[in-house]
PDB file of C-alpha atoms in Angstrom:
ATOM      1  CA  MET A  18      48.180  -4.668 -72.221  1.00  0.00           C
ATOM      2  CA  THR A  19      52.293  -3.825 -73.480  1.00  0.00           C
ATOM      3  CA  VAL A  20      54.731  -5.962 -74.259  1.00  0.00           C
ATOM      4  CA  LYS A  21      56.812  -4.895 -71.328  1.00  0.00           C
ATOM      5  CA  ARG A  22      53.742  -5.514 -68.724  1.00  0.00           C
ATOM      6  CA  ALA A  23      52.635  -9.160 -70.167  1.00  0.00           C
ATOM      7  CA  VAL A  24      56.540  -9.467 -69.190  1.00  0.00           C
ATOM      8  CA  ASP A  25      56.238  -8.718 -66.021  1.00  0.00           C
ATOM      9  CA  LEU A  26      53.006 -10.475 -64.943  1.00  0.00           C
ATOM     10  CA  MET A  27      54.065 -13.821 -66.366  1.00  0.00           C
ATOM     11  CA  GLY A  28      57.278 -13.524 -64.926  1.00  0.00           C
ATOM     12  CA  GLY A  29      56.050 -11.910 -61.991  1.00  0.00           C
ATOM     13  CA  LEU A  30      53.392 -14.653 -61.520  1.00  0.00           C
ATOM     14  CA  ALA A  31      56.175 -17.134 -62.417  1.00  0.00           C
ATOM     15  CA  LEU A  32      58.548 -15.267 -59.783  1.00  0.00           C
ATOM     16  CA  LEU A  33      56.374 -15.571 -56.765  1.00  0.00           C
ATOM     17  CA  ILE A  34      54.880 -19.208 -57.861  1.00  0.00           C
ATOM     18  CA  LEU A  35      59.080 -20.069 -57.465  1.00  0.00           C
ATOM     19  CA  PHE A  36      58.984 -18.265 -54.341  1.00  0.00           C
ATOM     20  CA  ALA A  37      56.069 -18.979 -52.574  1.00  0.00           C
ATOM     21  CA  PRO A  38      58.144 -21.583 -49.955  1.00  0.00           C
ATOM     22  CA  LEU A  39      60.894 -19.545 -49.827  1.00  0.00           C
ATOM     23  CA  ILE A  40      58.265 -16.069 -48.945  1.00  0.00           C
ATOM     24  CA  ALA A  41      56.410 -17.832 -46.970  1.00  0.00           C
ATOM     25  CA  ALA A  42      60.069 -19.670 -44.716  1.00  0.00           C
ATOM     26  CA  VAL A  43      61.446 -15.600 -44.704  1.00  0.00           C
ATOM     27  CA  ALA A  44      58.813 -14.701 -43.133  1.00  0.00           C
ATOM     28  CA  LEU A  45      58.152 -16.948 -40.443  1.00  0.00           C
ATOM     29  CA  LEU A  46      62.236 -16.526 -39.240  1.00  0.00           C
ATOM     30  CA  ILE A  47      61.209 -12.789 -39.397  1.00  0.00           C
ATOM     31  CA  ILE A  48      58.219 -13.541 -36.986  1.00  0.00           C
ATOM     32  CA  ALA A  49      60.782 -15.805 -35.074  1.00  0.00           C
ATOM     33  CA  GLY A  50      63.398 -13.932 -34.811  1.00  0.00           C
ATOM     34  CA  THR A  51      61.449 -10.511 -33.382  1.00  0.00           C
ATOM     35  CA  GLY A  52      59.205 -12.148 -31.570  1.00  0.00           C
ATOM     36  CA  THR A  53      56.681 -10.085 -32.251  1.00  0.00           C
ATOM     37  CA  GLY A  54      54.205 -12.618 -33.287  1.00  0.00           C
ATOM     38  CA  ALA A  55      52.126  -9.988 -35.476  1.00  0.00           C
ATOM     39  CA  GLY A  56      52.090 -12.184 -38.088  1.00  0.00           C
ATOM     40  CA  THR A  57      53.534 -11.486 -41.628  1.00  0.00           C
ATOM     41  CA  ALA A  58      52.695  -8.004 -40.605  1.00  0.00           C
ATOM     42  CA  GLY A  59      55.588  -8.113 -38.210  1.00  0.00           C
ATOM     43  CA  ALA A  60      57.477  -9.115 -41.575  1.00  0.00           C
ATOM     44  CA  LEU A  61      56.960  -6.446 -43.434  1.00  0.00           C
ATOM     45  CA  ARG A  62      58.105  -2.790 -43.614  1.00  0.00           C
ATOM     46  CA  ARG A  63      56.166  -0.720 -45.209  1.00  0.00           C
ATOM     47  CA  ARG A  64      58.094   3.237 -47.370  1.00  0.00           C
ATOM     48  CA  PRO A  65      55.280   5.496 -49.281  1.00  0.00           C
ATOM     49  CA  VAL A  66      57.073   5.553 -52.869  1.00  0.00           C
ATOM     50  CA  GLY A  67      56.054   7.427 -55.834  1.00  0.00           C
ATOM     51  CA  GLY A  68      55.067   5.000 -58.922  1.00  0.00           C
ATOM     52  CA  LEU A  69      54.079   5.105 -62.523  1.00  0.00           C
ATOM     53  CA  GLY A  70      52.238   9.050 -63.193  1.00  0.00           C
ATOM     54  CA  GLY A  71      53.599  10.200 -59.475  1.00  0.00           C
ATOM     55  CA  ARG A  72      50.684   7.539 -58.209  1.00  0.00           C
ATOM     56  CA  THR A  73      51.064   6.905 -54.903  1.00  0.00           C
ATOM     57  CA  PHE A  74      51.483   2.970 -53.069  1.00  0.00           C
ATOM     58  CA  THR A  75      52.843   1.299 -50.146  1.00  0.00           C
ATOM     59  CA  MET A  76      56.050  -0.747 -50.854  1.00  0.00           C
ATOM     60  CA  LEU A  77      56.285  -3.683 -48.764  1.00  0.00           C
ATOM     61  CA  THR A  78      59.811  -5.714 -48.239  1.00  0.00           C
ATOM     62  CA  PHE A  79      61.187  -7.958 -45.482  1.00  0.00           C
ATOM     63  CA  ARG A  80      62.639  -7.114 -42.296  1.00  0.00           C
ATOM     64  CA  THR A  81      65.382  -8.251 -43.119  1.00  0.00           C
ATOM     65  CA  LYS A  82      69.214  -6.733 -44.924  1.00  0.00           C
ATOM     66  CA  SER A  83      69.771  -9.153 -47.206  1.00  0.00           C
ATOM     67  CA  PRO A  84      68.595  -9.657 -50.938  1.00  0.00           C
ATOM     68  CA  LEU A  85      65.221 -11.434 -50.190  1.00  0.00           C
ATOM     69  CA  ALA A  86      63.851  -7.931 -48.527  1.00  0.00           C
ATOM     70  CA  ALA A  87      62.656  -7.474 -52.129  1.00  0.00           C
ATOM     71  CA  LEU A  88      61.067 -10.995 -52.819  1.00  0.00           C
ATOM     72  CA  PRO A  89      57.244  -8.964 -51.535  1.00  0.00           C
ATOM     73  CA  LEU A  90      58.467  -6.800 -54.479  1.00  0.00           C
ATOM     74  CA  LEU A  91      57.092  -9.589 -56.705  1.00  0.00           C
ATOM     75  CA  LEU A  92      53.452  -8.548 -55.406  1.00  0.00           C
ATOM     76  CA  HIS A  93      53.956  -4.714 -57.007  1.00  0.00           C
ATOM     77  CA  VAL A  94      55.424  -6.520 -60.190  1.00  0.00           C
ATOM     78  CA  VAL A  95      51.933  -8.595 -60.633  1.00  0.00           C
ATOM     79  CA  ARG A  96      50.104  -5.923 -59.266  1.00  0.00           C
ATOM     80  CA  GLY A  97      50.993  -2.879 -61.665  1.00  0.00           C
ATOM     81  CA  GLN A  98      52.267  -0.684 -58.827  1.00  0.00           C
ATOM     82  CA  MET A  99      56.257  -1.848 -60.670  1.00  0.00           C
ATOM     83  CA  SER A 100      57.908  -2.974 -63.210  1.00  0.00           C
ATOM     84  CA  LEU A 101      60.241  -5.788 -62.928  1.00  0.00           C
ATOM     85  CA  VAL A 102      62.849  -3.727 -64.201  1.00  0.00           C
ATOM     86  CA  GLY A 103      62.753   0.376 -63.864  1.00  0.00           C
ATOM     87  CA  PRO A 104      64.562   2.887 -61.690  1.00  0.00           C
ATOM     88  CA  CYS A 105      64.956   2.408 -57.558  1.00  0.00           C
ATOM     89  CA  PRO A 106      61.835   3.136 -55.681  1.00  0.00           C
ATOM     90  CA  LEU A 107      61.997   6.666 -54.322  1.00  0.00           C
ATOM     91  CA  ALA A 108      59.084   8.262 -51.939  1.00  0.00           C
ATOM     92  CA  PRO A 109      56.788  10.811 -53.457  1.00  0.00           C
ATOM     93  CA  GLY A 110      58.498  13.865 -53.878  1.00  0.00           C
ATOM     94  CA  HIS A 111      62.537  13.263 -53.423  1.00  0.00           C
ATOM     95  CA  ARG A 112      64.185  15.301 -55.180  1.00  0.00           C
ATOM     96  CA  GLU A 113      65.183  12.890 -58.079  1.00  0.00           C
ATOM     97  CA  SER A 114      61.442  12.353 -59.643  1.00  0.00           C
ATOM     98  CA  THR A 115      61.616  16.138 -59.364  1.00  0.00           C
ATOM     99  CA  GLY A 116      62.880  18.887 -62.349  1.00  0.00           C
ATOM    100  CA  ASP A 117      64.437  16.807 -64.908  1.00  0.00           C
ATOM    101  CA  GLY A 118      63.980  13.850 -63.162  1.00  0.00           C
ATOM    102  CA  ARG A 119      60.573  13.610 -63.717  1.00  0.00           C
ATOM    103  CA  ARG A 120      60.826  11.701 -66.325  1.00  0.00           C
ATOM    104  CA  ARG A 121      61.772   8.951 -64.098  1.00  0.00           C
ATOM    105  CA  LEU A 122      57.164   8.478 -63.352  1.00  0.00           C
ATOM    106  CA  SER A 123      56.596   7.805 -66.704  1.00  0.00           C
ATOM    107  CA  VAL A 124      56.985   4.867 -66.504  1.00  0.00           C
ATOM    108  CA  ARG A 125      57.424   2.056 -63.129  1.00  0.00           C
ATOM    109  CA  PRO A 126      59.573   1.386 -60.764  1.00  0.00           C
ATOM    110  CA  GLY A 127      61.096  -1.640 -61.068  1.00  0.00           C
ATOM    111  CA  MET A 128      62.729  -4.174 -58.747  1.00  0.00           C
ATOM    112  CA  THR A 129      65.899  -3.782 -60.591  1.00  0.00           C
ATOM    113  CA  GLY A 130      67.255  -1.683 -62.837  1.00  0.00           C
ATOM    114  CA  LEU A 131      70.815  -0.254 -65.018  1.00  0.00           C
ATOM    115  CA  TRP A 132      71.522   0.570 -60.567  1.00  0.00           C
ATOM    116  CA  GLN A 133      71.655  -3.154 -59.656  1.00  0.00           C
ATOM    117  CA  ILE A 134      73.997  -3.563 -62.400  1.00  0.00           C
ATOM    118  CA  SER A 135      76.092  -1.150 -61.458  1.00  0.00           C
ATOM    119  CA  GLY A 136      76.865  -0.871 -58.313  1.00  0.00           C
ATOM    120  CA  ARG A 137      73.689  -0.071 -56.631  1.00  0.00           C
ATOM    121  CA  SER A 138      74.922   1.620 -53.286  1.00  0.00           C
ATOM    122  CA  GLU A 139      78.240   1.812 -54.087  1.00  0.00           C
ATOM    123  CA  LEU A 140      77.335   4.852 -56.685  1.00  0.00           C
ATOM    124  CA  PRO A 141      76.881   8.538 -55.721  1.00  0.00           C
ATOM    125  CA  TRP A 142      73.552   9.880 -56.086  1.00  0.00           C
ATOM    126  CA  GLU A 143      74.033  11.514 -58.859  1.00  0.00           C
ATOM    127  CA  GLU A 144      75.586   8.345 -61.296  1.00  0.00           C
ATOM    128  CA  ARG A 145      72.314   6.603 -60.075  1.00  0.00           C
ATOM    129  CA  GLU A 146      70.229   9.688 -60.811  1.00  0.00           C
ATOM    130  CA  LEU A 147      71.886   9.255 -65.084  1.00  0.00           C
ATOM    131  CA  LEU A 148      71.485   5.156 -64.958  1.00  0.00           C
ATOM    132  CA  ASP A 149      67.659   5.498 -64.427  1.00  0.00           C
ATOM    133  CA  LEU A 150      67.155   8.317 -66.495  1.00  0.00           C
ATOM    134  CA  HIS A 151      68.911   7.004 -69.338  1.00  0.00           C
ATOM    135  CA  TYR A 152      66.875   4.147 -68.822  1.00  0.00           C
ATOM    136  CA  VAL A 153      63.364   6.151 -68.628  1.00  0.00           C
ATOM    137  CA  ASP A 154      64.389   7.471 -72.461  1.00  0.00           C
ATOM    138  CA  HIS A 155      66.342   4.193 -73.507  1.00  0.00           C
ATOM    139  CA  HIS A 156      64.628   1.575 -72.555  1.00  0.00           C
ATOM    140  CA  TRP A 157      62.602  -1.521 -74.366  1.00  0.00           C
ATOM    141  CA  LEU A 158      62.951  -5.179 -74.263  1.00  0.00           C
ATOM    142  CA  GLY A 159      66.400  -6.474 -75.206  1.00  0.00           C
ATOM    143  CA  MET A 160      68.243  -3.930 -72.142  1.00  0.00           C
ATOM    144  CA  ASP A 161      65.199  -4.891 -69.861  1.00  0.00           C
ATOM    145  CA  LEU A 162      66.108  -8.721 -70.679  1.00  0.00           C
ATOM    146  CA  ALA A 163      69.585  -7.786 -70.120  1.00  0.00           C
ATOM    147  CA  ILE A 164      68.701  -6.350 -66.784  1.00  0.00           C
ATOM    148  CA  LEU A 165      67.585  -9.041 -65.804  1.00  0.00           C
ATOM    149  CA  ALA A 166      70.121 -11.698 -67.300  1.00  0.00           C
ATOM    150  CA  ARG A 167      72.625 -10.323 -65.154  1.00  0.00           C
ATOM    151  CA  THR A 168      71.129  -9.262 -61.888  1.00  0.00           C
ATOM    152  CA  LEU A 169      71.744 -11.907 -60.357  1.00  0.00           C
ATOM    153  CA  PRO A 170      74.959 -11.875 -60.308  1.00  0.00           C
ATOM    154  CA  ALA A 171      75.724  -8.115 -59.709  1.00  0.00           C
ATOM    155  CA  VAL A 172      74.210  -9.598 -56.044  1.00  0.00           C
ATOM    156  CA  ARG A 173      76.436 -12.194 -56.217  1.00  0.00           C
ATOM    157  CA  LYS A 174      79.230 -10.828 -56.652  1.00  0.00           C
ATOM    158  CA  ARG A 175      78.236  -8.197 -54.641  1.00  0.00           C
ATOM    159  CA  ARG A 176      77.839 -10.340 -51.356  1.00  0.00           C
ATOM    160  CA  ALA A 177      81.077 -12.495 -52.298  1.00  0.00           C
ATOM    161  CA  ALA A 178      82.384  -8.930 -51.920  1.00  0.00           C
ATOM    162  CA  ALA A 179      81.130  -7.776 -48.602  1.00  0.00           C
ATOM    163  CA  ARG A 180      81.825 -11.145 -46.815  1.00  0.00           C
ATOM    164  CA  THR A 181      85.533 -10.759 -48.882  1.00  0.00           C
ATOM    165  CA  PRO A 182      87.968  -8.666 -46.085  1.00  0.00           C
ATOM    166  CA  LEU A 183      90.188  -6.666 -47.842  1.00  0.00           C
ATOM    167  CA  ALA A 184      93.481  -8.026 -47.958  1.00  0.00           C
ATOM    168  CA  PRO A 185      96.518  -5.744 -45.730  1.00  0.00           C
ATOM    169  CA  ALA A 186      98.946  -4.145 -48.516  1.00  0.00           C
ATOM    170  CA  ARG A 187     102.098  -4.799 -48.160  1.00  0.00           C
ATOM    171  CA  VAL A 188     105.328  -2.653 -48.097  1.00  0.00           C
ATOM    172  CA  ALA A 189     108.291  -3.008 -51.003  1.00  0.00           C
TER     173      ALA A 189
END
């Protein structure tokens, strides 16, 4: 077992235990809000993604547009399908996973990564791809810890910016 995998396993388990009550509460709120009564299956969204070595797995997220949607990803981290830090998970055969981008399949996709702390959806596709490939080529434990430390502040900053209305332009 590599040091990265050990950190993923221990960190993933610790976070899963810590957030277990929150995970259960979010699942119940989603189920109650949809009125499906379909159990936790109704609370989860399934999406096939390419993992380490190109092996496909079904990624689970909550059916919500909040950062809480990612909590079920901790299960994939513990199972070894994902890492806490890595390139953005993509659908199998996605154009960023072909050609030169195939290098991204040499590491596990991550819950967070350089793409997450650098602007996520505000970034052009090409820049996100470059950040992912930079991570693949240069990752090490120190980089992972720095990315993990910057993830929560980056998410908070994006959420605050989304709530703040734009100030009207001043006319001189």
